Structure formats: C-alpha cells, structure tokens
mmCIF file of C-alpha atoms in Angstrom:
data_model
loop_
_atom_site.group_PDB
_atom_site.id
_atom_site.type_symbol
_atom_site.label_atom_id
_atom_site.label_comp_id
_atom_site.label_asym_id
_atom_site.label_seq_id
_atom_site.Cartn_x
_atom_site.Cartn_y
_atom_site.Cartn_z
ATOM 1 C CA MET A 1 -20.035 15.207 -10.939
ATOM 2 C CA LYS A 2 -17.243 13.358 -8.954
ATOM 3 C CA LYS A 3 -16.887 13.349 -5.129
ATOM 4 C CA TRP A 4 -13.875 13.284 -3.090
ATOM 5 C CA GLU A 5 -13.701 12.633 0.606
ATOM 6 C CA MET A 6 -11.285 10.950 3.125
ATOM 7 C CA VAL A 7 -13.182 9.194 5.706
ATOM 8 C CA PRO A 8 -11.002 7.224 7.916
ATOM 9 C CA GLN A 9 -8.939 8.803 10.585
ATOM 10 C CA ILE A 10 -5.259 7.600 9.899
ATOM 11 C CA PHE A 11 -2.792 7.391 12.801
ATOM 12 C CA THR A 12 0.863 6.596 12.138
ATOM 13 C CA GLY A 13 4.043 6.250 14.302
ATOM 14 C CA GLU A 14 5.342 3.995 17.016
ATOM 15 C CA ASP A 15 2.733 5.066 19.601
ATOM 16 C CA CYS A 16 -0.365 4.949 17.291
ATOM 17 C CA LEU A 17 -1.636 1.864 19.003
ATOM 18 C CA SER A 18 -2.417 3.930 22.124
ATOM 19 C CA ARG A 19 -5.414 5.107 20.285
ATOM 20 C CA LEU A 20 -6.995 1.953 21.585
ATOM 21 C CA GLU A 21 -6.836 3.538 25.061
ATOM 22 C CA GLN A 22 -10.033 5.469 24.100
ATOM 23 C CA PHE A 23 -12.115 2.365 24.800
ATOM 24 C CA GLU A 24 -13.571 1.796 28.273
ATOM 25 C CA SER A 25 -16.169 -0.656 29.400
ATOM 26 C CA GLU A 26 -16.760 -1.833 25.809
ATOM 27 C CA ARG A 27 -17.442 -5.230 24.482
ATOM 28 C CA VAL A 28 -14.580 -5.571 21.898
ATOM 29 C CA CYS A 29 -14.603 -8.179 19.016
ATOM 30 C CA LEU A 30 -11.035 -8.674 17.933
ATOM 31 C CA VAL A 31 -10.641 -10.353 14.531
ATOM 32 C CA CYS A 32 -7.065 -11.448 13.814
ATOM 33 C CA ASP A 33 -4.856 -13.822 11.843
ATOM 34 C CA PRO A 34 -4.494 -17.154 13.700
ATOM 35 C CA PHE A 35 -0.658 -16.933 13.695
ATOM 36 C CA LEU A 36 -0.932 -13.730 15.702
ATOM 37 C CA ILE A 37 -2.318 -15.597 18.753
ATOM 38 C CA GLY A 38 0.364 -15.487 21.485
ATOM 39 C CA SER A 39 2.579 -13.179 19.427
ATOM 40 C CA GLU A 40 4.372 -10.141 20.589
ATOM 41 C CA ASN A 41 2.471 -8.096 17.917
ATOM 42 C CA LEU A 42 -0.915 -9.080 19.148
ATOM 43 C CA GLN A 43 0.087 -8.489 22.803
ATOM 44 C CA LYS A 44 0.949 -4.878 21.658
ATOM 45 C CA VAL A 45 -2.652 -4.375 20.694
ATOM 46 C CA LEU A 46 -4.215 -6.360 23.723
ATOM 47 C CA VAL A 47 -2.303 -4.370 26.260
ATOM 48 C CA HIS A 48 -4.354 -1.304 25.343
ATOM 49 C CA LEU A 49 -7.644 -3.160 25.304
ATOM 50 C CA GLU A 50 -7.907 -5.844 27.964
ATOM 51 C CA LYS A 51 -7.431 -3.759 31.157
ATOM 52 C CA LYS A 52 -10.771 -1.859 30.696
ATOM 53 C CA ASN A 53 -12.797 -3.870 28.225
ATOM 54 C CA GLU A 54 -14.268 -7.303 27.602
ATOM 55 C CA VAL A 55 -12.452 -8.771 24.647
ATOM 56 C CA THR A 56 -13.359 -11.782 22.607
ATOM 57 C CA THR A 57 -11.093 -13.009 19.804
ATOM 58 C CA TYR A 58 -12.025 -14.601 16.388
ATOM 59 C CA SER A 59 -8.865 -15.968 14.723
ATOM 60 C CA GLU A 60 -10.180 -18.671 12.328
ATOM 61 C CA ILE A 61 -8.971 -16.585 9.394
ATOM 62 C CA VAL A 62 -7.685 -18.218 6.197
ATOM 63 C CA PRO A 63 -6.480 -16.644 2.872
ATOM 64 C CA ASP A 64 -9.119 -15.540 0.515
ATOM 65 C CA PRO A 65 -11.776 -15.680 3.195
ATOM 66 C CA PRO A 66 -14.532 -18.108 2.313
ATOM 67 C CA ILE A 67 -18.214 -17.475 2.986
ATOM 68 C CA GLU A 68 -18.222 -20.191 5.536
ATOM 69 C CA ILE A 69 -15.548 -18.483 7.600
ATOM 70 C CA VAL A 70 -17.442 -15.232 7.528
ATOM 71 C CA ALA A 71 -20.569 -16.991 8.611
ATOM 72 C CA GLU A 72 -18.898 -18.496 11.604
ATOM 73 C CA GLY A 73 -17.426 -14.999 12.588
ATOM 74 C CA VAL A 74 -20.983 -13.619 12.313
ATOM 75 C CA ALA A 75 -22.241 -16.254 14.753
ATOM 76 C CA ARG A 76 -19.577 -15.341 17.160
ATOM 77 C CA MET A 77 -20.549 -11.629 16.841
ATOM 78 C CA ARG A 78 -24.111 -12.382 17.485
ATOM 79 C CA ASP A 79 -23.253 -14.332 20.609
ATOM 80 C CA HIS A 80 -20.849 -11.624 21.875
ATOM 81 C CA GLN A 81 -22.894 -8.589 20.890
ATOM 82 C CA PRO A 82 -19.894 -6.261 20.541
ATOM 83 C CA THR A 83 -19.910 -2.482 20.750
ATOM 84 C CA VAL A 84 -16.336 -2.141 19.124
ATOM 85 C CA LEU A 85 -14.760 -4.068 16.333
ATOM 86 C CA VAL A 86 -10.952 -4.298 15.988
ATOM 87 C CA THR A 87 -9.218 -6.140 13.220
ATOM 88 C CA VAL A 88 -5.445 -6.938 13.253
ATOM 89 C CA GLY A 89 -3.702 -8.686 10.366
ATOM 90 C CA GLY A 90 -3.388 -8.922 6.686
ATOM 91 C CA GLY A 91 -5.946 -8.301 4.034
ATOM 92 C CA SER A 92 -7.752 -11.569 4.612
ATOM 93 C CA ALA A 93 -8.321 -10.705 8.414
ATOM 94 C CA ILE A 94 -9.496 -7.178 7.622
ATOM 95 C CA ASP A 95 -11.704 -8.279 4.757
ATOM 96 C CA THR A 96 -13.206 -10.993 7.026
ATOM 97 C CA ALA A 97 -13.947 -8.398 9.746
ATOM 98 C CA LYS A 98 -15.583 -6.191 7.133
ATOM 99 C CA ALA A 99 -17.710 -9.097 5.719
ATOM 100 C CA MET A 100 -18.785 -9.947 9.327
ATOM 101 C CA LEU A 101 -19.741 -6.357 9.979
ATOM 102 C CA PHE A 102 -21.594 -6.019 6.607
ATOM 103 C CA THR A 103 -23.667 -9.119 7.440
ATOM 104 C CA MET A 104 -24.518 -7.860 10.960
ATOM 105 C CA LEU A 105 -25.400 -4.317 9.497
ATOM 106 C CA VAL A 106 -27.842 -5.760 6.787
ATOM 107 C CA SER A 107 -29.525 -7.932 9.475
ATOM 108 C CA GLY A 108 -30.167 -4.713 11.552
ATOM 109 C CA TYR A 109 -27.426 -4.938 14.147
ATOM 110 C CA ASP A 110 -26.307 -1.410 15.085
ATOM 111 C CA LYS A 111 -24.364 -1.739 18.225
ATOM 112 C CA VAL A 112 -20.898 -1.441 16.797
ATOM 113 C CA LYS A 113 -19.916 2.213 17.643
ATOM 114 C CA ARG A 114 -16.319 2.071 16.437
ATOM 115 C CA PHE A 115 -14.329 -0.016 13.911
ATOM 116 C CA ILE A 116 -10.583 0.040 14.004
ATOM 117 C CA ALA A 117 -8.183 -1.599 11.432
ATOM 118 C CA ILE A 118 -4.532 -2.473 12.113
ATOM 119 C CA PRO A 119 -2.793 -3.779 9.133
ATOM 120 C CA THR A 120 0.264 -6.097 9.586
ATOM 121 C CA THR A 121 1.029 -6.351 5.836
ATOM 122 C CA SER A 122 1.559 -3.549 3.315
ATOM 123 C CA GLY A 123 -0.651 -4.472 0.457
ATOM 124 C CA THR A 124 -4.469 -4.426 0.278
ATOM 125 C CA GLY A 125 -5.083 -0.973 1.764
ATOM 126 C CA SER A 126 -8.256 -2.540 3.163
ATOM 127 C CA GLU A 127 -7.773 -0.461 6.331
ATOM 128 C CA VAL A 128 -8.994 2.616 4.433
ATOM 129 C CA THR A 129 -11.511 1.194 1.893
ATOM 130 C CA SER A 130 -15.138 0.388 1.597
ATOM 131 C CA ALA A 131 -14.183 -3.044 0.024
ATOM 132 C CA SER A 132 -14.205 -6.571 1.201
ATOM 133 C CA VAL A 133 -13.586 -9.626 -0.980
ATOM 134 C CA VAL A 134 -14.971 -12.933 -0.084
ATOM 135 C CA THR A 135 -14.619 -16.370 -1.742
ATOM 136 C CA ASP A 136 -17.323 -18.914 -2.902
ATOM 137 C CA ASN A 137 -15.104 -22.035 -2.932
ATOM 138 C CA LYS A 138 -17.822 -24.168 -4.457
ATOM 139 C CA GLU A 139 -18.223 -21.942 -7.589
ATOM 140 C CA LYS A 140 -14.478 -20.839 -7.428
ATOM 141 C CA ILE A 141 -15.469 -17.138 -7.599
ATOM 142 C CA LYS A 142 -14.280 -14.154 -5.606
ATOM 143 C CA TYR A 143 -16.887 -11.520 -4.775
ATOM 144 C CA PRO A 144 -15.817 -7.930 -3.877
ATOM 145 C CA VAL A 145 -18.503 -6.096 -1.785
ATOM 146 C CA PHE A 146 -18.347 -2.339 -1.592
ATOM 147 C CA ASP A 147 -20.233 -0.506 1.004
ATOM 148 C CA ARG A 148 -19.357 2.922 2.515
ATOM 149 C CA ARG A 149 -20.227 1.647 6.016
ATOM 150 C CA LEU A 150 -17.332 -0.867 5.768
ATOM 151 C CA ILE A 151 -14.728 1.962 5.829
ATOM 152 C CA PRO A 152 -13.056 1.669 9.303
ATOM 153 C CA ASP A 153 -13.383 4.753 11.539
ATOM 154 C CA GLU A 154 -9.664 4.575 12.170
ATOM 155 C CA ALA A 155 -6.567 3.008 10.692
ATOM 156 C CA LEU A 156 -3.590 2.508 12.940
ATOM 157 C CA LEU A 157 -0.455 2.317 10.808
ATOM 158 C CA ASP A 158 2.492 0.854 12.874
ATOM 159 C CA ALA A 159 5.323 -0.124 10.606
ATOM 160 C CA GLN A 160 6.863 -2.269 13.461
ATOM 161 C CA LEU A 161 3.912 -4.693 13.015
ATOM 162 C CA VAL A 162 5.081 -5.412 9.416
ATOM 163 C CA VAL A 163 8.805 -6.093 10.124
ATOM 164 C CA SER A 164 8.073 -9.806 10.699
ATOM 165 C CA SER A 165 6.171 -10.154 7.291
ATOM 166 C CA PRO A 166 7.994 -12.912 5.281
ATOM 167 C CA PRO A 167 9.790 -12.103 2.088
ATOM 168 C CA THR A 168 7.046 -13.648 -0.282
ATOM 169 C CA VAL A 169 4.207 -11.992 1.519
ATOM 170 C CA THR A 170 6.110 -8.722 1.317
ATOM 171 C CA ALA A 171 6.590 -9.201 -2.399
ATOM 172 C CA TYR A 172 3.056 -10.216 -3.322
ATOM 173 C CA SER A 173 1.424 -7.639 -1.044
ATOM 174 C CA GLY A 174 3.723 -4.863 -2.305
ATOM 175 C CA LEU A 175 2.934 -5.592 -5.971
ATOM 176 C CA ASP A 176 -0.698 -5.456 -5.053
ATOM 177 C CA VAL A 177 -0.052 -1.947 -3.946
ATOM 178 C CA LEU A 178 1.505 -1.122 -7.310
ATOM 179 C CA THR A 179 -1.452 -2.503 -9.106
ATOM 180 C CA HIS A 180 -3.916 -0.496 -6.929
ATOM 181 C CA ALA A 181 -1.961 2.748 -7.741
ATOM 182 C CA LEU A 182 -1.543 2.093 -11.569
ATOM 183 C CA GLU A 183 -5.220 1.002 -12.006
ATOM 184 C CA ALA A 184 -6.431 4.036 -10.110
ATOM 185 C CA LEU A 185 -4.255 6.329 -12.162
ATOM 186 C CA VAL A 186 -6.289 5.504 -15.332
ATOM 187 C CA ALA A 187 -9.700 4.450 -13.705
ATOM 188 C CA LYS A 188 -12.835 6.126 -14.991
ATOM 189 C CA ASN A 189 -13.453 7.915 -11.626
ATOM 190 C CA ARG A 190 -9.937 9.209 -11.269
ATOM 191 C CA THR A 191 -9.598 12.764 -9.953
ATOM 192 C CA THR A 192 -6.680 15.136 -9.306
ATOM 193 C CA TYR A 193 -6.872 13.998 -5.735
ATOM 194 C CA THR A 194 -6.650 10.195 -6.497
ATOM 195 C CA ASP A 195 -3.900 10.924 -9.055
ATOM 196 C CA ALA A 196 -1.750 12.567 -6.334
ATOM 197 C CA LEU A 197 -2.152 9.599 -3.943
ATOM 198 C CA SER A 198 -1.496 7.123 -6.792
ATOM 199 C CA GLU A 199 1.594 8.805 -7.975
ATOM 200 C CA LYS A 200 3.219 8.861 -4.548
ATOM 201 C CA ALA A 201 2.239 5.195 -4.032
ATOM 202 C CA VAL A 202 3.885 4.206 -7.386
ATOM 203 C CA ARG A 203 7.105 6.110 -6.343
ATOM 204 C CA TYR A 204 7.280 4.481 -3.026
ATOM 205 C CA VAL A 205 6.771 0.941 -4.331
ATOM 206 C CA LEU A 206 9.357 1.288 -7.096
ATOM 207 C CA THR A 207 11.778 2.893 -4.579
ATOM 208 C CA TYR A 208 11.273 0.736 -1.434
ATOM 209 C CA LEU A 209 9.628 -2.641 -2.164
ATOM 210 C CA GLU A 210 12.957 -4.360 -3.078
ATOM 211 C CA ALA A 211 14.608 -2.970 0.092
ATOM 212 C CA CYS A 212 11.774 -4.451 2.225
ATOM 213 C CA TYR A 213 12.130 -7.794 0.375
ATOM 214 C CA ASN A 214 15.907 -8.030 0.828
ATOM 215 C CA ASN A 215 15.851 -6.759 4.498
ATOM 216 C CA GLY A 216 12.594 -6.879 6.387
ATOM 217 C CA GLU A 217 14.312 -5.108 9.311
ATOM 218 C CA ASN A 218 14.586 -1.897 7.276
ATOM 219 C CA LEU A 219 12.127 0.129 9.310
ATOM 220 C CA ASN A 220 12.257 3.288 7.032
ATOM 221 C CA ALA A 221 11.480 1.150 3.938
ATOM 222 C CA ARG A 222 8.713 -0.706 5.755
ATOM 223 C CA LYS A 223 7.209 2.682 6.764
ATOM 224 C CA LYS A 224 7.335 3.887 3.258
ATOM 225 C CA MET A 225 5.640 0.767 1.854
ATOM 226 C CA HIS A 226 3.004 0.794 4.674
ATOM 227 C CA GLU A 227 2.173 4.337 3.849
ATOM 228 C CA ALA A 228 2.131 3.438 0.011
ATOM 229 C CA SER A 229 -0.430 0.674 0.727
ATOM 230 C CA CYS A 230 -2.764 3.098 2.538
ATOM 231 C CA LEU A 231 -2.293 5.956 -0.216
ATOM 232 C CA ALA A 232 -3.118 3.432 -2.965
ATOM 233 C CA GLY A 233 -6.138 2.177 -0.907
ATOM 234 C CA LEU A 234 -7.506 5.642 -0.609
ATOM 235 C CA ALA A 235 -6.977 6.199 -4.364
ATOM 236 C CA PHE A 236 -8.620 3.216 -5.724
ATOM 237 C CA ASP A 237 -11.524 3.409 -3.259
ATOM 238 C CA ALA A 238 -12.418 6.649 -4.817
ATOM 239 C CA ALA A 239 -11.257 6.257 -8.483
ATOM 240 C CA GLY A 240 -12.085 2.549 -9.033
ATOM 241 C CA LEU A 241 -9.796 -0.248 -10.312
ATOM 242 C CA GLY A 242 -10.217 -2.161 -13.528
ATOM 243 C CA ILE A 243 -9.605 -5.390 -15.532
ATOM 244 C CA ASN A 244 -6.396 -6.192 -13.718
ATOM 245 C CA HIS A 245 -8.441 -6.898 -10.490
ATOM 246 C CA ALA A 246 -11.404 -8.223 -12.410
ATOM 247 C CA ILE A 247 -9.246 -10.994 -13.967
ATOM 248 C CA ALA A 248 -7.065 -11.475 -10.835
ATOM 249 C CA HIS A 249 -10.044 -12.212 -8.700
ATOM 250 C CA GLN A 250 -11.055 -15.113 -11.035
ATOM 251 C CA VAL A 251 -7.461 -16.348 -11.233
ATOM 252 C CA GLY A 252 -7.317 -16.431 -7.495
ATOM 253 C CA GLY A 253 -10.737 -18.127 -7.181
ATOM 254 C CA GLN A 254 -9.846 -20.810 -9.767
ATOM 255 C CA PHE A 255 -6.238 -21.635 -8.977
ATOM 256 C CA LYS A 256 -5.681 -20.335 -5.312
ATOM 257 C CA VAL A 257 -3.055 -17.870 -6.671
ATOM 258 C CA PRO A 258 -2.300 -15.257 -3.889
ATOM 259 C CA HIS A 259 -4.131 -12.129 -4.872
ATOM 260 C CA GLY A 260 -1.044 -9.844 -4.963
ATOM 261 C CA LEU A 261 0.734 -12.387 -7.219
ATOM 262 C CA ALA A 262 -2.183 -12.798 -9.673
ATOM 263 C CA ASN A 263 -2.160 -8.952 -9.925
ATOM 264 C CA ALA A 264 1.626 -8.820 -10.552
ATOM 265 C CA MET A 265 1.443 -11.476 -13.382
ATOM 266 C CA LEU A 266 -1.247 -9.460 -15.176
ATOM 267 C CA LEU A 267 -0.116 -5.981 -14.593
ATOM 268 C CA PRO A 268 2.462 -5.542 -17.435
ATOM 269 C CA HIS A 269 -0.125 -6.929 -19.912
ATOM 270 C CA VAL A 270 -2.940 -4.793 -18.567
ATOM 271 C CA VAL A 271 -0.774 -1.708 -18.783
ATOM 272 C CA ASN A 272 0.045 -2.556 -22.351
ATOM 273 C CA PHE A 273 -3.690 -3.169 -23.187
ATOM 274 C CA ASN A 274 -4.959 -0.046 -21.591
ATOM 275 C CA ALA A 275 -2.243 1.978 -23.319
ATOM 276 C CA LYS A 276 -4.526 1.699 -26.370
ATOM 277 C CA ASP A 277 -6.563 4.285 -24.732
ATOM 278 C CA PRO A 278 -4.946 7.722 -25.606
ATOM 279 C CA GLU A 279 -5.689 9.279 -22.214
ATOM 280 C CA ALA A 280 -4.399 6.193 -20.406
ATOM 281 C CA ARG A 281 -1.224 6.035 -22.570
ATOM 282 C CA ARG A 282 -0.564 9.799 -21.711
ATOM 283 C CA THR A 283 -1.031 8.997 -17.961
ATOM 284 C CA TYR A 284 1.278 6.053 -18.125
ATOM 285 C CA ALA A 285 3.944 8.052 -20.122
ATOM 286 C CA LYS A 286 3.695 10.880 -17.481
ATOM 287 C CA ILE A 287 4.285 8.520 -14.547
ATOM 288 C CA ALA A 288 7.311 6.969 -16.416
ATOM 289 C CA VAL A 289 8.849 10.405 -16.753
ATOM 290 C CA GLN A 290 8.051 11.183 -13.112
ATOM 291 C CA MET A 291 9.760 7.940 -12.076
ATOM 292 C CA GLY A 292 12.891 8.825 -14.071
ATOM 293 C CA LEU A 293 12.356 6.074 -16.487
ATOM 294 C CA GLY A 294 12.690 8.431 -19.512
ATOM 295 C CA ASN A 295 12.306 12.117 -20.480
ATOM 296 C CA SER A 296 9.308 13.870 -21.869
ATOM 297 C CA SER A 297 10.642 14.224 -25.249
ATOM 298 C CA LEU A 298 10.334 10.441 -25.815
ATOM 299 C CA ASN A 299 7.392 8.970 -27.658
ATOM 300 C CA GLU A 300 4.524 8.100 -25.365
ATOM 301 C CA GLN A 301 4.368 4.476 -26.340
ATOM 302 C CA LEU A 302 8.208 4.062 -25.714
ATOM 303 C CA LEU A 303 7.708 5.534 -22.240
ATOM 304 C CA VAL A 304 4.791 3.115 -21.693
ATOM 305 C CA THR A 305 7.242 0.299 -22.735
ATOM 306 C CA LYS A 306 9.764 1.562 -20.180
ATOM 307 C CA LEU A 307 7.204 1.575 -17.465
ATOM 308 C CA ILE A 308 6.293 -2.037 -18.305
ATOM 309 C CA LYS A 309 9.891 -2.995 -18.240
ATOM 310 C CA ALA A 310 10.314 -1.373 -14.773
ATOM 311 C CA ILE A 311 7.333 -3.370 -13.443
ATOM 312 C CA THR A 312 8.670 -6.631 -14.863
ATOM 313 C CA ASN A 313 12.085 -5.976 -13.568
ATOM 314 C CA LEU A 314 10.793 -5.225 -10.011
ATOM 315 C CA CYS A 315 8.745 -8.544 -10.180
ATOM 316 C CA LYS A 316 11.901 -10.475 -11.043
ATOM 317 C CA LYS A 317 13.840 -8.727 -8.296
ATOM 318 C CA VAL A 318 11.375 -9.975 -5.763
ATOM 319 C CA ASP A 319 11.217 -13.438 -7.245
ATOM 320 C CA CYS A 320 7.691 -13.472 -8.487
ATOM 321 C CA PRO A 321 6.669 -16.229 -10.890
ATOM 322 C CA MET A 322 5.099 -14.406 -13.868
ATOM 323 C CA SER A 323 2.942 -17.106 -15.343
ATOM 324 C CA LEU A 324 0.514 -19.673 -14.052
ATOM 325 C CA GLN A 325 2.690 -22.383 -15.447
ATOM 326 C CA GLU A 326 5.709 -21.165 -13.227
ATOM 327 C CA PHE A 327 3.299 -21.061 -10.253
ATOM 328 C CA GLY A 328 2.452 -24.721 -10.939
ATOM 329 C CA VAL A 329 -0.832 -24.611 -12.935
ATOM 330 C CA GLU A 330 -0.846 -26.837 -15.982
ATOM 331 C CA ARG A 331 -1.172 -24.960 -19.213
ATOM 332 C CA LYS A 332 -3.943 -27.170 -20.447
ATOM 333 C CA VAL A 333 -5.917 -26.570 -17.314
ATOM 334 C CA ALA A 334 -5.424 -22.962 -17.389
ATOM 335 C CA MET A 335 -6.517 -22.664 -21.016
ATOM 336 C CA GLU A 336 -9.676 -24.680 -20.264
ATOM 337 C CA ARG A 337 -10.774 -22.053 -17.727
ATOM 338 C CA ALA A 338 -10.110 -19.062 -19.941
ATOM 339 C CA GLN A 339 -13.682 -18.477 -21.060
ATOM 340 C CA ILE A 340 -15.218 -18.804 -17.545
ATOM 341 C CA ILE A 341 -12.536 -16.546 -16.201
ATOM 342 C CA ALA A 342 -13.390 -13.846 -18.810
ATOM 343 C CA GLN A 343 -17.045 -14.255 -18.291
ATOM 344 C CA ASN A 344 -16.858 -13.877 -14.508
ATOM 345 C CA ALA A 345 -14.430 -10.872 -14.958
ATOM 346 C CA LEU A 346 -17.095 -9.123 -16.876
ATOM 347 C CA LYS A 347 -19.358 -9.449 -13.902
ATOM 348 C CA ASP A 348 -16.789 -8.332 -11.354
ATOM 349 C CA SER A 349 -17.505 -5.063 -9.593
ATOM 350 C CA THR A 350 -14.118 -3.735 -10.509
ATOM 351 C CA TYR A 351 -14.482 -4.104 -14.239
ATOM 352 C CA PRO A 352 -16.675 -1.134 -15.123
ATOM 353 C CA PHE A 353 -14.047 1.422 -14.027
ATOM 354 C CA ASN A 354 -11.399 0.197 -16.634
ATOM 355 C CA PRO A 355 -10.548 2.969 -19.142
ATOM 356 C CA ILE A 356 -11.295 0.467 -22.052
ATOM 357 C CA ALA A 357 -14.529 -1.535 -21.947
ATOM 358 C CA ALA A 358 -12.827 -4.867 -22.835
ATOM 359 C CA ASN A 359 -15.049 -7.534 -24.256
ATOM 360 C CA GLU A 360 -14.843 -11.206 -23.473
ATOM 361 C CA SER A 361 -12.286 -12.083 -26.265
ATOM 362 C CA GLU A 362 -10.112 -9.239 -25.210
ATOM 363 C CA LEU A 363 -10.120 -10.248 -21.607
ATOM 364 C CA ILE A 364 -9.290 -13.858 -22.704
ATOM 365 C CA SER A 365 -6.479 -12.435 -24.716
ATOM 366 C CA VAL A 366 -4.973 -10.661 -21.573
ATOM 367 C CA TYR A 367 -5.487 -13.643 -19.440
ATOM 368 C CA THR A 368 -3.843 -16.070 -21.784
ATOM 369 C CA LYS A 369 -0.695 -14.007 -21.587
ATOM 370 C CA ILE A 370 -0.035 -15.367 -18.251
ATOM 371 C CA VAL A 371 -0.934 -19.000 -18.873
#
C-alpha cells in the first residue's frame, strides 16, 4: 500500500507574503541567512510581522548546516520560547530551522503553533518536505533527518525573492531540482501522483534554468523554476530519492562541494547506472520522448543516452564543473576517500529508495566517474 498526501498549504504570487498578517501577539522566531539582514527582501517579510508580534532573529546560518549551528539555534529558541517559527532563505536556512524545530519537539517543546517557510532559492524544495540535512564536520558526514512534523504548515513562494540569487547559486540549486525530479521518477515509492509532479519539474528545469542563469531578472523564468523546485520537493518527499543523493551527501561532507553541484556531477552517471533496471529505463525513455529529445520509435537505451546528453549539455551551459578535479579536489585524495564514501552512502537514508540496490563496489564505480 502506498500513500499520497499534500500536507503544506502553498501560496504563490506577488502578494503571498501577506499571509504573515495572520499572526498577532505571537512570539516569532525568524531563522534566515545572514546576508538577508538589512536587505530589502527581509524587510518585505518583517513588515508583515513586526507590527503585531515580538520577533527574534537567528541568522548564524552557514552552508551545509553543522550540528553546532543547530545547537546554538536551539538554545536561542529555548530562551525565546516562540509560538511561531518562520524561516527565510535557501536550503541551509530552512534545514537549520527544521533541525532546530526537530530538536525542540523531541525534547517535549510543543508551543510552536505554526511553521512557515519562505525560500529565496529555487533548489532544495525544503519548504514542502519532511527532510532536514545536517552535517557532522568532525566525521565529515551529512545526516538527512526525515520526520513528518518537519513539513512546514505553509510555503510562501514569491519569485521576486529569488531574482537576486547569484548565477552560480541559480545553476547549482536548479540542477538539484532536476536531480530530485529524476530520482523521484524511478524511486521505489513512486506513484502516478509523484510522477506527474516530477515530469512537470523536469520540463520546467530543462526549459527555464538556462534563462534564469543568463538573466536573473527574468521573472517568468524565475517563477517557473521556483515552482519546479516545489513540485520536485513534493515528489521526492513521497517517492524517495536514491543513490545520487546518497553519494552526493558524502561528497559534500568530504570535500565541501555544494550539494546541487555534487548532484549535478553524479546525475548523468546515476541515470546511466539505473537504466540497467528495465522499469527505470522505460521511465527515462518516456521522459526523453516527453521532452522532445527523441520519438517513441527509438530504442529505449538510445533515448536514455539522449536524456543523459541533455543533462550534460545543460550542466555545461550553466558552467558547472563536472568532476571533483575540475572543482579543485586532487584525484589522489578523491580516490583515497572512495571506500568510505561508498560505505557511508549505503547507510544514507536516501539509499533504500533507489530502483537498484547498488552494492559497495557499484557505488564506488559510480563515484569514481566524477573523480
């Protein structure tokens, strides 16, 4: 038996931040990226909150949020005793807020009545998922945490907040969306509903990401990518992910490669590997036809090859280094970490949903393609 539900309420459009007017006489904990402090974007949020509520801000956010940052945020929450949690920013800010909330919940704190997520990047889909990823810098491991209580009550998607996102962030986060969608399409828990969301997300990324990268002011393209991120988040939260993320989490933990970039490096090789599974191969071939990459009369494997080429071409168009060596990691060092990366990938919570139960040597084989 499989289950489908769409828990978060999603609000879009230029006036969606007005949803924050629902709060009055609340103690609001606002978690945001540090560069948003004093910015016009953050002011657009605060103008709806500060008049009628007591707001405290936690902005000590860093990429790949480490356990220590989460612990500090939890200490702030314990001091402030918030009744509402609002997070504004990229995946790291939202993941930090979720990890803070999770820690508070398991310790028995139950005063947070509403959790609102406002993404400023189009990538993780964290505003609609039950996932949070934290990093143990000492062990160099990323830990995904999944808990239904971490799904925000509302996601506010204002594309205007994404316009200032730099080209590199736009590229890496956009390719994270593509990875979410393509992994969810073949994941073990996929359903008709997750397929529909994934297919739309793939179409939007292949159509609009390059336009966002070349011209961040293109509001229509930004809106489509923002929606694609949300669609893919809803899809993978229900369907699962796979070895692309299982390996990427380790690559990020070991070498500080941005998450979306690690996913992008691996994606062509994971698609090629997963295509060994007949059902996955048919699914990839189908999406290739839907994207206009070939017609249905072509051999399935040829269609998979065309899909892989489209992924690789998009990565090149948005200037992604496609190997660790290009990123600046010495090949010798990368090869020395191959076994530990594979072993930790096997333990990653995203691994079980892959269509093929890859063993350690197969994971090493996929990983070494990007060394």
